[in-house]
PDB file of C-alpha atoms in Angstrom:
ATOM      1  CA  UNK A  21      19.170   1.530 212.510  1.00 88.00           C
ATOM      2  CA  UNK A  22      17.149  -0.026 215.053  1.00 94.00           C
ATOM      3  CA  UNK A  23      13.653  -1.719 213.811  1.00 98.00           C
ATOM      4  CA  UNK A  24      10.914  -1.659 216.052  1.00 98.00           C
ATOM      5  CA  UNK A  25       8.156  -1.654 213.637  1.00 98.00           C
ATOM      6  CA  UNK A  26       6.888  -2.734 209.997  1.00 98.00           C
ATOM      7  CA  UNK A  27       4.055  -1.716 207.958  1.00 98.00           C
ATOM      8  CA  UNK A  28       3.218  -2.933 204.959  1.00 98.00           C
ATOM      9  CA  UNK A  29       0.751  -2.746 202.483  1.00 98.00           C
ATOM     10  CA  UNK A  30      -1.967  -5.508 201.694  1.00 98.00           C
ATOM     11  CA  UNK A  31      -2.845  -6.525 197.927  1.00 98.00           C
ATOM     12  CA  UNK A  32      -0.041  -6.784 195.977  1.00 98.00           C
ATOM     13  CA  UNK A  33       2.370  -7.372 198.863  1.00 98.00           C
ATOM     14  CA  UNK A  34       1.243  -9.655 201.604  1.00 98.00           C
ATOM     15  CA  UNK A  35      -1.768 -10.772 199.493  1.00 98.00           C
ATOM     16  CA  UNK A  36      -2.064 -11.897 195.656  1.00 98.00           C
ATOM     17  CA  UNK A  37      -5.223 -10.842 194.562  1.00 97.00           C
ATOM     18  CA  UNK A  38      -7.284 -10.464 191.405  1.00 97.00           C
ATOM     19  CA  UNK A  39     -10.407  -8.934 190.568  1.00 98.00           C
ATOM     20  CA  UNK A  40     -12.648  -8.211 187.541  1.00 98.00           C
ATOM     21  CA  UNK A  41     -14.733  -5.696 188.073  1.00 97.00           C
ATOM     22  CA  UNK A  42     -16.200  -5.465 184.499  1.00 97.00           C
ATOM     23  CA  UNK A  43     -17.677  -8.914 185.149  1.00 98.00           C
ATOM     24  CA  UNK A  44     -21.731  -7.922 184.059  1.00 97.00           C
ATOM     25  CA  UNK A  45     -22.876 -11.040 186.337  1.00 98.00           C
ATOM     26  CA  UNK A  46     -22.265  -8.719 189.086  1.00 98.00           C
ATOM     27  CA  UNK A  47     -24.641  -6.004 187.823  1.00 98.00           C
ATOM     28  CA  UNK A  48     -26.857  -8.698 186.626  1.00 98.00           C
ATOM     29  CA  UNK A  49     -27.012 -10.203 190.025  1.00 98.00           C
ATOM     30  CA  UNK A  50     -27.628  -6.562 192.294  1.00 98.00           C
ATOM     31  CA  UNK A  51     -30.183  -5.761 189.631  1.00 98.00           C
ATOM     32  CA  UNK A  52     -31.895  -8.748 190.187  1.00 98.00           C
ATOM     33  CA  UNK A  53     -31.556  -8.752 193.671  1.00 97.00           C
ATOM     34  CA  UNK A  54     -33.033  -5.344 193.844  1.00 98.00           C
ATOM     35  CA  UNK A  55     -36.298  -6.301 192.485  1.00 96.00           C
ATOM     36  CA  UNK A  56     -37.104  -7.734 196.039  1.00 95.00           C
ATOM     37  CA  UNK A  57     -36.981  -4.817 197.170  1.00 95.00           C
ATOM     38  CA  UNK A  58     -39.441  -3.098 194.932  1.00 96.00           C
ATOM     39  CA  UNK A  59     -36.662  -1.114 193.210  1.00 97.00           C
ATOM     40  CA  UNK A  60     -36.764  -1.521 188.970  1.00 95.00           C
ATOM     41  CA  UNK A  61     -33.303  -0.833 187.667  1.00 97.00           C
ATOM     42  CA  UNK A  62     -31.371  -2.788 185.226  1.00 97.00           C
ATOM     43  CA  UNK A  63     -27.749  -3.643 185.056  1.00 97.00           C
ATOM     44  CA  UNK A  64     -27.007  -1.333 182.716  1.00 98.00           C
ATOM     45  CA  UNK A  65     -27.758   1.360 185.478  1.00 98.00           C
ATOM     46  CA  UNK A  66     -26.223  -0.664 188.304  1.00 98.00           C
ATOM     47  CA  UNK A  67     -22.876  -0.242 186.736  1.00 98.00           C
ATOM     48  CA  UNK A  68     -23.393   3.655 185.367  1.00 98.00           C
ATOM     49  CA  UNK A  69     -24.680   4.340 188.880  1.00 98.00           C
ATOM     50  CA  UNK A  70     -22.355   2.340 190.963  1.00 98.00           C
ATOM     51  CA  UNK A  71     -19.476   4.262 188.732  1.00 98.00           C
ATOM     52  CA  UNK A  72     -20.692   7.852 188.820  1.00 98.00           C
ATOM     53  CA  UNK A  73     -21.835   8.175 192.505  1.00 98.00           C
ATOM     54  CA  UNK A  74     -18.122   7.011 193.350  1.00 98.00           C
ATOM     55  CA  UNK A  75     -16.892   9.833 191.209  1.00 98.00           C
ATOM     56  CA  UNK A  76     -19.105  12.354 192.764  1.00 98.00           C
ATOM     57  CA  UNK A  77     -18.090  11.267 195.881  1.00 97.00           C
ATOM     58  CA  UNK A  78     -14.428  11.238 195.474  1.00 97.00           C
ATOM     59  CA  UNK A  79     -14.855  14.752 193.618  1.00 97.00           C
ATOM     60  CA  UNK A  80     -16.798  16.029 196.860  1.00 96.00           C
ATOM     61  CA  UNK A  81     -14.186  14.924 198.735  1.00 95.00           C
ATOM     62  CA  UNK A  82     -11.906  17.415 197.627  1.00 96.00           C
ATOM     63  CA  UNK A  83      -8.858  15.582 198.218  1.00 98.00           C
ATOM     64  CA  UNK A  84      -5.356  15.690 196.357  1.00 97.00           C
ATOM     65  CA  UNK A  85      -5.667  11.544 196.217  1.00 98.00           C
ATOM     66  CA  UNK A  86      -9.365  11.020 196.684  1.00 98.00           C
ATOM     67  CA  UNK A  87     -10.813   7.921 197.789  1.00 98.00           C
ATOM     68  CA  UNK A  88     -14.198   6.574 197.990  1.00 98.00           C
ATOM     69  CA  UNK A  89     -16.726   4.161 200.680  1.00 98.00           C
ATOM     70  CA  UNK A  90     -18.269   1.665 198.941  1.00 98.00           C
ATOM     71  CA  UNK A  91     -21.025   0.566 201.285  1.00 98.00           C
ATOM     72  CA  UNK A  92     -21.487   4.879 200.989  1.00 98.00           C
ATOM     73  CA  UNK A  93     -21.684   4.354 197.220  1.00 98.00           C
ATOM     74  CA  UNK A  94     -24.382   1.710 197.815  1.00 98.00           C
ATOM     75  CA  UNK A  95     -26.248   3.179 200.313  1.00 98.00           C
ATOM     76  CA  UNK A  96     -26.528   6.475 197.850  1.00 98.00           C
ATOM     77  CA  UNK A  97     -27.331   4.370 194.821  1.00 98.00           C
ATOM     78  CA  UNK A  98     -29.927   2.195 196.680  1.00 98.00           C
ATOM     79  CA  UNK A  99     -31.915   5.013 198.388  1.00 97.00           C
ATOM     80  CA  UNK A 100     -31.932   7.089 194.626  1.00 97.00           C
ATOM     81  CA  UNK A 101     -33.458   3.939 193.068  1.00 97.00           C
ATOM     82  CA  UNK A 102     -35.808   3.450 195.739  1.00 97.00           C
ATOM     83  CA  UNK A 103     -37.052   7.164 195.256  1.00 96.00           C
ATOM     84  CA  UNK A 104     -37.205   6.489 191.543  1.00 95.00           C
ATOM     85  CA  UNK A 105     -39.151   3.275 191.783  1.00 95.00           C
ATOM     86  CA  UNK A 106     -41.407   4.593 194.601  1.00 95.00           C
ATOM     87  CA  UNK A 107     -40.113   1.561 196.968  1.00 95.00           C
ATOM     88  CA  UNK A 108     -39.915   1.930 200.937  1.00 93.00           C
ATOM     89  CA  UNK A 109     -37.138   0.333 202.471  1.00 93.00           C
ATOM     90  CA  UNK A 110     -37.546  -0.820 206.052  1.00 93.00           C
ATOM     91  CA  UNK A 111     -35.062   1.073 208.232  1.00 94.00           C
ATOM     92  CA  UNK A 112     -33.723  -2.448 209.603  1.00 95.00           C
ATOM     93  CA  UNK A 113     -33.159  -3.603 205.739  1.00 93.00           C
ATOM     94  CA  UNK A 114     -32.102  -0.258 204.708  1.00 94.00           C
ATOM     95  CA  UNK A 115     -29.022  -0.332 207.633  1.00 95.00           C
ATOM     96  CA  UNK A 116     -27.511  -3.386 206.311  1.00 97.00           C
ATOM     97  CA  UNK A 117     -28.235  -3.398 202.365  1.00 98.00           C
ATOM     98  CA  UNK A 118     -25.989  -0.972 201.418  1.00 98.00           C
ATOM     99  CA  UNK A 119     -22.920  -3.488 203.516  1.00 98.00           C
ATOM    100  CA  UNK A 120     -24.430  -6.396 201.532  1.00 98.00           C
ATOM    101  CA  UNK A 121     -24.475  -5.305 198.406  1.00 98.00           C
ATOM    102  CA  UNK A 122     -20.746  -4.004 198.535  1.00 98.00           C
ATOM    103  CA  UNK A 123     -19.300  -7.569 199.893  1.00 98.00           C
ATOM    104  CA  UNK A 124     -21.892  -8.866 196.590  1.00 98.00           C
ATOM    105  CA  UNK A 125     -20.400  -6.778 194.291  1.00 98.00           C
ATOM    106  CA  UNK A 126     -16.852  -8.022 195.829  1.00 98.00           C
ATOM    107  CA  UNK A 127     -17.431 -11.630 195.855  1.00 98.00           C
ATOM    108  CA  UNK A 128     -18.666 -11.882 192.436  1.00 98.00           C
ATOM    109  CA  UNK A 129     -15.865  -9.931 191.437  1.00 98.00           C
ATOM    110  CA  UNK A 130     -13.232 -11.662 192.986  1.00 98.00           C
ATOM    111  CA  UNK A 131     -10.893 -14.720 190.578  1.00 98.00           C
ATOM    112  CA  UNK A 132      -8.526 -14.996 192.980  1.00 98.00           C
ATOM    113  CA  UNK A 133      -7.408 -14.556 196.875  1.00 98.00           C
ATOM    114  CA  UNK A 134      -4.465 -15.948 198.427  1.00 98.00           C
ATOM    115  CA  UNK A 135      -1.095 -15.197 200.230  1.00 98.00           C
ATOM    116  CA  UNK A 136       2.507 -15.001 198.235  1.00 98.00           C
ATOM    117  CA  UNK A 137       4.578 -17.396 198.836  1.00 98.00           C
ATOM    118  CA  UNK A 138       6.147 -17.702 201.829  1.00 98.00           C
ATOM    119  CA  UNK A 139       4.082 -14.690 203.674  1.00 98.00           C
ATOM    120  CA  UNK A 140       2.837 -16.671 206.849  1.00 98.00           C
ATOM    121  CA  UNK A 141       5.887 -18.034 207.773  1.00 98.00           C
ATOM    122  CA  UNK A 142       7.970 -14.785 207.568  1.00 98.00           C
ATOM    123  CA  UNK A 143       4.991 -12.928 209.629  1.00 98.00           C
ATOM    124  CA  UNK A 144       4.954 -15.554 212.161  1.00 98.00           C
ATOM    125  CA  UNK A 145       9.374 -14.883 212.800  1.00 98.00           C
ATOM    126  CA  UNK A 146       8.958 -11.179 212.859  1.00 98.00           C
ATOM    127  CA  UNK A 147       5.382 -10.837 215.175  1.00 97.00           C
ATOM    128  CA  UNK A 148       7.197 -11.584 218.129  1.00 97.00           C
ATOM    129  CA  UNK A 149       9.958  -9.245 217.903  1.00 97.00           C
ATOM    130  CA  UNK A 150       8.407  -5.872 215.898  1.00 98.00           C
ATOM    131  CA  UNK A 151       5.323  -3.864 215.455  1.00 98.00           C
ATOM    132  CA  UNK A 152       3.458  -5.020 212.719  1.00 98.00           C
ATOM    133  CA  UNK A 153       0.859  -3.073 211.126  1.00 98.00           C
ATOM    134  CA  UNK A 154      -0.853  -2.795 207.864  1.00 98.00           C
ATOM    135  CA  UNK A 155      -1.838   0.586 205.204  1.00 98.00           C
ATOM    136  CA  UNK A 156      -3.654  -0.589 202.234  1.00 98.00           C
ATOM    137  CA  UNK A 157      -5.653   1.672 199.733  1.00 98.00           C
ATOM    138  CA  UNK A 158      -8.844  -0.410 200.010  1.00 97.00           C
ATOM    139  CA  UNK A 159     -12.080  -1.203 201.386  1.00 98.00           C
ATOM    140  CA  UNK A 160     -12.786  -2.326 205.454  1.00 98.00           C
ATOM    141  CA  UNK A 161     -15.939  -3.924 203.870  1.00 98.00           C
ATOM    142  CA  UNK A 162     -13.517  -6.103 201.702  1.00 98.00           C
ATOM    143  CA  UNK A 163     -10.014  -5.985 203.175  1.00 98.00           C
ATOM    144  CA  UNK A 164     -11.157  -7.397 206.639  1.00 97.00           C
ATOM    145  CA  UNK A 165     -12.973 -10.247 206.046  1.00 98.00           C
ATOM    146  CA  UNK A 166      -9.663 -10.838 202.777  1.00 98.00           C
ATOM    147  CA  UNK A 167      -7.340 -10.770 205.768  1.00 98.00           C
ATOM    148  CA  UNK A 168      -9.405 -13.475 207.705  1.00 98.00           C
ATOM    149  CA  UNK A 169      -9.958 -15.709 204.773  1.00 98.00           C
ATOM    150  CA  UNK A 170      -6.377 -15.720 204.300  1.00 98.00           C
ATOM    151  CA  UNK A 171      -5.807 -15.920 207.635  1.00 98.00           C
ATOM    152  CA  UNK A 172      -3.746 -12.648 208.147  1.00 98.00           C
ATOM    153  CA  UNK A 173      -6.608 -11.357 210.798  1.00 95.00           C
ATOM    154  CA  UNK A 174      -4.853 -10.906 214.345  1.00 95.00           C
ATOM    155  CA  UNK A 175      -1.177 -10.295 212.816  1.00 98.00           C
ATOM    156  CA  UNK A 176      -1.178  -6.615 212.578  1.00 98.00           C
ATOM    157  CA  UNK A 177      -2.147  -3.349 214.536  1.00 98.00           C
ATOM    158  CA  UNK A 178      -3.338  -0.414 213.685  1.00 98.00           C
ATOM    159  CA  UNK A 179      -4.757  -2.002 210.520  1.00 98.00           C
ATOM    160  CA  UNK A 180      -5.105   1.422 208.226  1.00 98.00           C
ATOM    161  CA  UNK A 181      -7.720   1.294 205.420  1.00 98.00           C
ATOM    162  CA  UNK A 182      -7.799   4.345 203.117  1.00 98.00           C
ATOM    163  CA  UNK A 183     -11.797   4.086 202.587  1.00 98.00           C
ATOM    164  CA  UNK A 184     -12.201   4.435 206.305  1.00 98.00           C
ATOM    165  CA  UNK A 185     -10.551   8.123 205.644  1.00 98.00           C
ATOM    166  CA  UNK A 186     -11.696   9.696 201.946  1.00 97.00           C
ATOM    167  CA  UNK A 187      -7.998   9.550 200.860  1.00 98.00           C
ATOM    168  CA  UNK A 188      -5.420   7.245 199.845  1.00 98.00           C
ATOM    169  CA  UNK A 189      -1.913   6.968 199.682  1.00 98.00           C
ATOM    170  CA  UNK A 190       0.663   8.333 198.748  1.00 98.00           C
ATOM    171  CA  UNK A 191      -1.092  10.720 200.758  1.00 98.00           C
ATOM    172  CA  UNK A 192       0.930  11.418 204.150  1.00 96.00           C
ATOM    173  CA  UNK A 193      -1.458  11.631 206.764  1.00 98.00           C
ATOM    174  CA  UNK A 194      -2.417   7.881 206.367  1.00 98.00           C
ATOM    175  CA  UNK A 195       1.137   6.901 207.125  1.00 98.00           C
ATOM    176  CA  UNK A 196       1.417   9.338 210.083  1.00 98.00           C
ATOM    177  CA  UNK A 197      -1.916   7.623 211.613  1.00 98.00           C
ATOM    178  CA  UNK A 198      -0.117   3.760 211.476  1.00 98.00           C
ATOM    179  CA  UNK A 199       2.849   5.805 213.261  1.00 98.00           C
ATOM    180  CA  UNK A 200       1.401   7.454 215.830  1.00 98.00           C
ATOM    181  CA  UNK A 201      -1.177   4.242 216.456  1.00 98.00           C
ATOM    182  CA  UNK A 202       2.006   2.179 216.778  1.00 98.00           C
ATOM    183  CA  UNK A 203       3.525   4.969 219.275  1.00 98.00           C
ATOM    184  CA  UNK A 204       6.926   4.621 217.251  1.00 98.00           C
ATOM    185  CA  UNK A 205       8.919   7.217 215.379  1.00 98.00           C
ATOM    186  CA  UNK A 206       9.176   6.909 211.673  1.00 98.00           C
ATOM    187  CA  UNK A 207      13.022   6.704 211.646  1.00 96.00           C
ATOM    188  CA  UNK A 208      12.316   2.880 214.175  1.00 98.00           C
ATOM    189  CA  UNK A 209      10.115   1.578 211.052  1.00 98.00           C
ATOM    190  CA  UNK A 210       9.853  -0.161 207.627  1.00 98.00           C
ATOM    191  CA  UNK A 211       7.256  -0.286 205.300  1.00 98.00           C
ATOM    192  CA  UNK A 212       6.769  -2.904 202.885  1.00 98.00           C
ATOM    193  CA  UNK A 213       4.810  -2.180 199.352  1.00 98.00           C
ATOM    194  CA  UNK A 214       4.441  -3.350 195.556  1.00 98.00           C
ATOM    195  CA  UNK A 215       4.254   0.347 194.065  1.00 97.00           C
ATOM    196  CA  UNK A 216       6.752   2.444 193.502  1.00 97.00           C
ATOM    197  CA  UNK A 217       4.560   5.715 193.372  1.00 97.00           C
ATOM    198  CA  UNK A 218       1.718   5.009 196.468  1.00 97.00           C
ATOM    199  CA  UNK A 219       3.732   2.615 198.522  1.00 98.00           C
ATOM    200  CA  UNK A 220       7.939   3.581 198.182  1.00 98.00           C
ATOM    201  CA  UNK A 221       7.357   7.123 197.148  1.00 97.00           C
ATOM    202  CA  UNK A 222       4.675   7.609 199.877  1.00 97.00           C
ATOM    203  CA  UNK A 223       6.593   5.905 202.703  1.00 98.00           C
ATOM    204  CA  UNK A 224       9.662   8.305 201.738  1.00 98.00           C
ATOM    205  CA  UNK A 225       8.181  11.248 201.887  1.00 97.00           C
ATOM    206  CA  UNK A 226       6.378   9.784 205.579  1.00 97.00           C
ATOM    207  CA  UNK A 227      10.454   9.448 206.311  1.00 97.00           C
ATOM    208  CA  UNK A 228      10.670   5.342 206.652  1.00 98.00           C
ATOM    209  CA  UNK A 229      13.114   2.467 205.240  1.00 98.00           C
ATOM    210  CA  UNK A 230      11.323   1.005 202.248  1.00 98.00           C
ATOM    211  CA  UNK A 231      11.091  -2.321 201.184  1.00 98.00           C
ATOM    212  CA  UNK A 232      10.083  -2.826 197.297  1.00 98.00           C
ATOM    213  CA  UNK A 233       8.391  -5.922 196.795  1.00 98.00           C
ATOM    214  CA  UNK A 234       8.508  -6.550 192.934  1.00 97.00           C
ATOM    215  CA  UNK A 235       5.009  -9.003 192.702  1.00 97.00           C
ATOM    216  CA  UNK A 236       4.586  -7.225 189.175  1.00 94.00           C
ATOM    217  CA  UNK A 237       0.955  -5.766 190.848  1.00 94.00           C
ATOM    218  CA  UNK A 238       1.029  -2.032 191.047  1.00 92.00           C
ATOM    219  CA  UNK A 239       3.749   0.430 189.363  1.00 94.00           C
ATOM    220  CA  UNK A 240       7.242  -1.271 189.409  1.00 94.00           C
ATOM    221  CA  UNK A 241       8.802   2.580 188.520  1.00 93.00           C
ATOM    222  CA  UNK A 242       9.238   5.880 188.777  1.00 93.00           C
ATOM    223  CA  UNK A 243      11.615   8.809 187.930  1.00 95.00           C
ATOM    224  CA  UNK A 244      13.522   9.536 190.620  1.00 93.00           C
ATOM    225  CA  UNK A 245      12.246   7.182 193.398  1.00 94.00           C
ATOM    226  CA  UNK A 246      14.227   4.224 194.881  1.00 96.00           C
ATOM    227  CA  UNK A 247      13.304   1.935 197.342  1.00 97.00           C
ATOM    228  CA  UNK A 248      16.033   1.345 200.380  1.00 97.00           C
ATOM    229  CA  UNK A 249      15.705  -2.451 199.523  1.00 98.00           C
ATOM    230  CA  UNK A 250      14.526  -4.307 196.771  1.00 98.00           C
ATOM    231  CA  UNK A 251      13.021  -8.146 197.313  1.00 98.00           C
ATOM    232  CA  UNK A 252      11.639 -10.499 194.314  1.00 98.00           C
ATOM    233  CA  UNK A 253      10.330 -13.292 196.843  1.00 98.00           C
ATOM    234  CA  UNK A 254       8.777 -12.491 200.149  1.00 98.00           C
ATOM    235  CA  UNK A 255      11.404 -14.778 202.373  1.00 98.00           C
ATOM    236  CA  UNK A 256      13.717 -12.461 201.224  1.00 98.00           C
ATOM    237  CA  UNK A 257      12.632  -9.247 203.518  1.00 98.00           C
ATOM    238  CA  UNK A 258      14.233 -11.045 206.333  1.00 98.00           C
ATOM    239  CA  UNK A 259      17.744 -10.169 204.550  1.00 98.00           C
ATOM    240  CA  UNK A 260      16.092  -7.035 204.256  1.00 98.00           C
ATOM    241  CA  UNK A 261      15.307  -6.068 207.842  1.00 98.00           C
ATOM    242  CA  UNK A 262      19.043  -7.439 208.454  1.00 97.00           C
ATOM    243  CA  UNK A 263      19.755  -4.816 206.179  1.00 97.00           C
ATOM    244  CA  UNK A 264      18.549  -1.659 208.152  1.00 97.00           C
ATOM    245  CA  UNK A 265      19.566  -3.234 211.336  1.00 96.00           C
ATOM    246  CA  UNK A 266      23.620  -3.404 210.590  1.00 94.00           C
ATOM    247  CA  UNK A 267      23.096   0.206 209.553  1.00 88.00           C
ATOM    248  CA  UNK A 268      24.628   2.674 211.734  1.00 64.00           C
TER     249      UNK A 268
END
């Protein structure tokens, strides 16, 4: 087989992340924070809000894997509050609130942010000789300033964000965008992922090599579904891409 690209996915695989969203300080803090701009709402209704509107959204979607915008989810949460309270936004304030209060409600949320073992220093052998690109279920809002505080920003093209498109994987039409961005067939590329169902199952159906990276993050199973190659430390997907290349 010959390689010409890799994708691979972001948290879980490339990056170790962890997150608690059911942390009240952040609804504390955006409730608080939204008393400056005339808006009375308590944290209670931060998180009941912040929760619901994404489920509307994703329902209104009408997707088979629906996925949600989170400075959308803001933006609709701040401007019903506002009508509630009776408070007038300025338009300038109003543009960049809803983008603030999503990287807030990320920051606060975040324990823990770095790169597995090992991750730079593969990247850095294979950029000059493959295509390397990036699909992650996430957030642009989070996942590209993640990338740059980890210092992954620059390594990979297209980088593929499911929030930027209303769906996520396993869905296939987000793997067929990283392909056709990359201008290479499926049968020249690998992707790299953490879960058996979104990432290995996904990429399958798409028609690429998998590479299951067992981090313990994500589902580590599923009936019927195999990856091509199976790593437990990151420095091992050179052995991997070795692999597909001595294939016929």
């Amino acid at each position: 087989m010959k390689v010409r690209g890799i994708i691979f996915d972001l948290n879980g695989t490339l990056i170790d992340i962890n997150t608690d969203e059911g942390n009240e300080q952040i609804y504390r803090s955006i409730s608080h924070l939204l008393k400056y701009y005339g808006i009375r709402t308590s944290r209670g209704d931060v998180r009941e809000g912040y929760y619901q509107i994404m489920k509307d959204q994703r329902r209104r979607g009408g997707e088979e894997f629906p996925e949600f915008d989170a400075v959308a989810v803001w933006r609709e949460f701040v401007l019903s509050r506002a009508a509630r309270s009776g408070a007038v936004i300025p338009k300038n304030k109003l543009a960049v609130l809803p983008h603030f209060l999503a990287e807030l409600y990320r920051g606060i949320s975040l324990n823990r942010l770095e790169l597995y073992p090992d991750v730079r220093e593969v990247l850095d052998e294979l950029r000059p000789n493959y295509r390397l690109a990036t699909v992650s279920d996430a957030q642009s809002v989070w996942a590209v300033p993640e990338m740059r505080m980890v210092g992954l920003d620059g390594y990979f093209f297209p980088v593929i964000v499911s929030g930027d498109f209303g769906f996520r994987k396993p869905d296939q039409r987000l793997f067929a965008t990283a392909l056709r961005r990359m201008h290479l067939p499926a049968e020249e590329v690998v992707f790299v992922g953490n879960d058996m169902y979104r990432d290995i199952a996904g990429a399958r159906q798409a028609g690429l090599r998998t590479v299951f990276f067992a981090t313990g993050q994500g589902q580590q199973s599923m009936d019927g579904v195999e990856a091509h190659y199976n790593i437990y430390r990151f420095a091992e997907l050179r052995a991997a891409i070795r692999f597909f290349e001595e294939q016929a």
